[in-house]
Amino acid sequence: AACERRLRADAERSNLEEELAVLQDDRTRLALELDDAQARSQSLELANGEVARRLAKASSAIRTILAQAPRED
């Protein structure tokens, strides 16, 4: 009886250790995915800022050209 309890306890411990290893692997994978997502987000934010700057410059140039164009009334 004691031997059976010991075997069951060892089996349960082994299952828990396997489950813990799987959870640790998942955590590591998720941490890497989060790092990648954060890096991509930062890259997109920088690109967005650059696009906004270029659009503002183009818009300003268009307004200047339109202001200098002769009006047809």
PDB file of C-alpha atoms in Angstrom:
ATOM      1  CA  ALA A   1       0.000   0.000   0.000  1.00  0.00           C
ATOM      2  CA  ALA A   2       2.786   2.408   0.896  1.00  0.00           C
ATOM      3  CA  CYS A   3       4.611   1.455  -2.284  1.00  0.00           C
ATOM      4  CA  GLU A   4       1.492   2.192  -4.362  1.00  0.00           C
ATOM      5  CA  ARG A   5       1.054   5.575  -2.671  1.00  0.00           C
ATOM      6  CA  ARG A   6       4.688   6.341  -3.356  1.00  0.00           C
ATOM      7  CA  LEU A   7       4.312   5.399  -7.029  1.00  0.00           C
ATOM      8  CA  ARG A   8       1.176   7.540  -7.356  1.00  0.00           C
ATOM      9  CA  ALA A   9       2.889  10.467  -5.646  1.00  0.00           C
ATOM     10  CA  ASP A  10       5.892  10.126  -7.956  1.00  0.00           C
ATOM     11  CA  ALA A  11       3.637   9.962 -11.000  1.00  0.00           C
ATOM     12  CA  GLU A  12       1.695  13.023  -9.857  1.00  0.00           C
ATOM     13  CA  ARG A  13       4.932  14.907  -9.192  1.00  0.00           C
ATOM     14  CA  SER A  14       6.163  13.958 -12.652  1.00  0.00           C
ATOM     15  CA  ASN A  15       2.906  15.197 -14.209  1.00  0.00           C
ATOM     16  CA  LEU A  16       3.170  18.471 -12.292  1.00  0.00           C
ATOM     17  CA  GLU A  17       6.775  18.926 -13.376  1.00  0.00           C
ATOM     18  CA  GLU A  18       5.794  18.328 -17.010  1.00  0.00           C
ATOM     19  CA  GLU A  19       2.927  20.785 -16.687  1.00  0.00           C
ATOM     20  CA  LEU A  20       5.253  23.351 -15.131  1.00  0.00           C
ATOM     21  CA  ALA A  21       7.751  22.902 -17.971  1.00  0.00           C
ATOM     22  CA  VAL A  22       4.971  23.432 -20.538  1.00  0.00           C
ATOM     23  CA  LEU A  23       3.803  26.567 -18.714  1.00  0.00           C
ATOM     24  CA  GLN A  24       7.350  27.911 -18.558  1.00  0.00           C
ATOM     25  CA  ASP A  25       7.791  27.287 -22.291  1.00  0.00           C
ATOM     26  CA  ASP A  26       4.504  29.087 -22.976  1.00  0.00           C
ATOM     27  CA  ARG A  27       5.571  32.007 -20.805  1.00  0.00           C
ATOM     28  CA  THR A  28       8.884  32.286 -22.631  1.00  0.00           C
ATOM     29  CA  ARG A  29       7.164  32.134 -26.032  1.00  0.00           C
ATOM     30  CA  LEU A  30       4.599  34.742 -24.996  1.00  0.00           C
ATOM     31  CA  ALA A  31       7.308  37.035 -23.628  1.00  0.00           C
ATOM     32  CA  LEU A  32       9.154  36.843 -26.956  1.00  0.00           C
ATOM     33  CA  GLU A  33       5.946  37.515 -28.879  1.00  0.00           C
ATOM     34  CA  LEU A  34       5.219  40.502 -26.643  1.00  0.00           C
ATOM     35  CA  ASP A  35       8.718  41.884 -27.208  1.00  0.00           C
ATOM     36  CA  ASP A  36       8.256  41.504 -30.964  1.00  0.00           C
ATOM     37  CA  ALA A  37       4.832  43.177 -30.837  1.00  0.00           C
ATOM     38  CA  GLN A  38       6.207  46.073 -28.797  1.00  0.00           C
ATOM     39  CA  ALA A  39       9.105  46.545 -31.221  1.00  0.00           C
ATOM     40  CA  ARG A  40       6.697  46.488 -34.172  1.00  0.00           C
ATOM     41  CA  SER A  41       4.428  48.993 -32.431  1.00  0.00           C
ATOM     42  CA  GLN A  42       7.332  51.334 -31.815  1.00  0.00           C
ATOM     43  CA  SER A  43       8.419  51.000 -35.441  1.00  0.00           C
ATOM     44  CA  LEU A  44       4.897  51.792 -36.645  1.00  0.00           C
ATOM     45  CA  GLU A  45       4.693  54.808 -34.340  1.00  0.00           C
ATOM     46  CA  LEU A  46       7.955  56.152 -35.768  1.00  0.00           C
ATOM     47  CA  ALA A  47       6.731  55.577 -39.321  1.00  0.00           C
ATOM     48  CA  ASN A  48       3.444  57.272 -38.456  1.00  0.00           C
ATOM     49  CA  GLY A  49       5.305  60.303 -37.141  1.00  0.00           C
ATOM     50  CA  GLU A  50       7.397  60.492 -40.306  1.00  0.00           C
ATOM     51  CA  VAL A  51       4.309  60.243 -42.524  1.00  0.00           C
ATOM     52  CA  ALA A  52       2.557  62.943 -40.503  1.00  0.00           C
ATOM     53  CA  ARG A  53       5.598  65.213 -40.872  1.00  0.00           C
ATOM     54  CA  ARG A  54       5.728  64.650 -44.637  1.00  0.00           C
ATOM     55  CA  LEU A  55       1.999  65.245 -45.024  1.00  0.00           C
ATOM     56  CA  ALA A  56       2.212  68.490 -43.070  1.00  0.00           C
ATOM     57  CA  LYS A  57       5.105  69.647 -45.265  1.00  0.00           C
ATOM     58  CA  ALA A  58       3.251  68.723 -48.474  1.00  0.00           C
ATOM     59  CA  SER A  59       0.087  70.398 -47.234  1.00  0.00           C
ATOM     60  CA  SER A  60       1.996  73.552 -46.432  1.00  0.00           C
ATOM     61  CA  ALA A  61       3.597  73.547 -49.877  1.00  0.00           C
ATOM     62  CA  ILE A  62       0.197  73.105 -51.549  1.00  0.00           C
ATOM     63  CA  ARG A  63      -1.295  75.974 -49.528  1.00  0.00           C
ATOM     64  CA  THR A  64       1.626  78.198 -50.538  1.00  0.00           C
ATOM     65  CA  ILE A  65       1.188  77.342 -54.207  1.00  0.00           C
ATOM     66  CA  LEU A  66      -2.569  77.891 -54.044  1.00  0.00           C
ATOM     67  CA  ALA A  67      -2.091  81.227 -52.300  1.00  0.00           C
ATOM     68  CA  GLN A  68       0.231  82.400 -55.090  1.00  0.00           C
ATOM     69  CA  ALA A  69      -1.985  81.184 -57.933  1.00  0.00           C
ATOM     70  CA  PRO A  70      -4.065  83.807 -59.729  1.00  0.00           C
ATOM     71  CA  ARG A  71      -7.743  83.597 -58.933  1.00  0.00           C
ATOM     72  CA  GLU A  72     -10.341  83.320 -61.622  1.00  0.00           C
ATOM     73  CA  ASP A  73     -13.504  85.101 -60.537  1.00  0.00           C
TER      74      ASP A  73
END
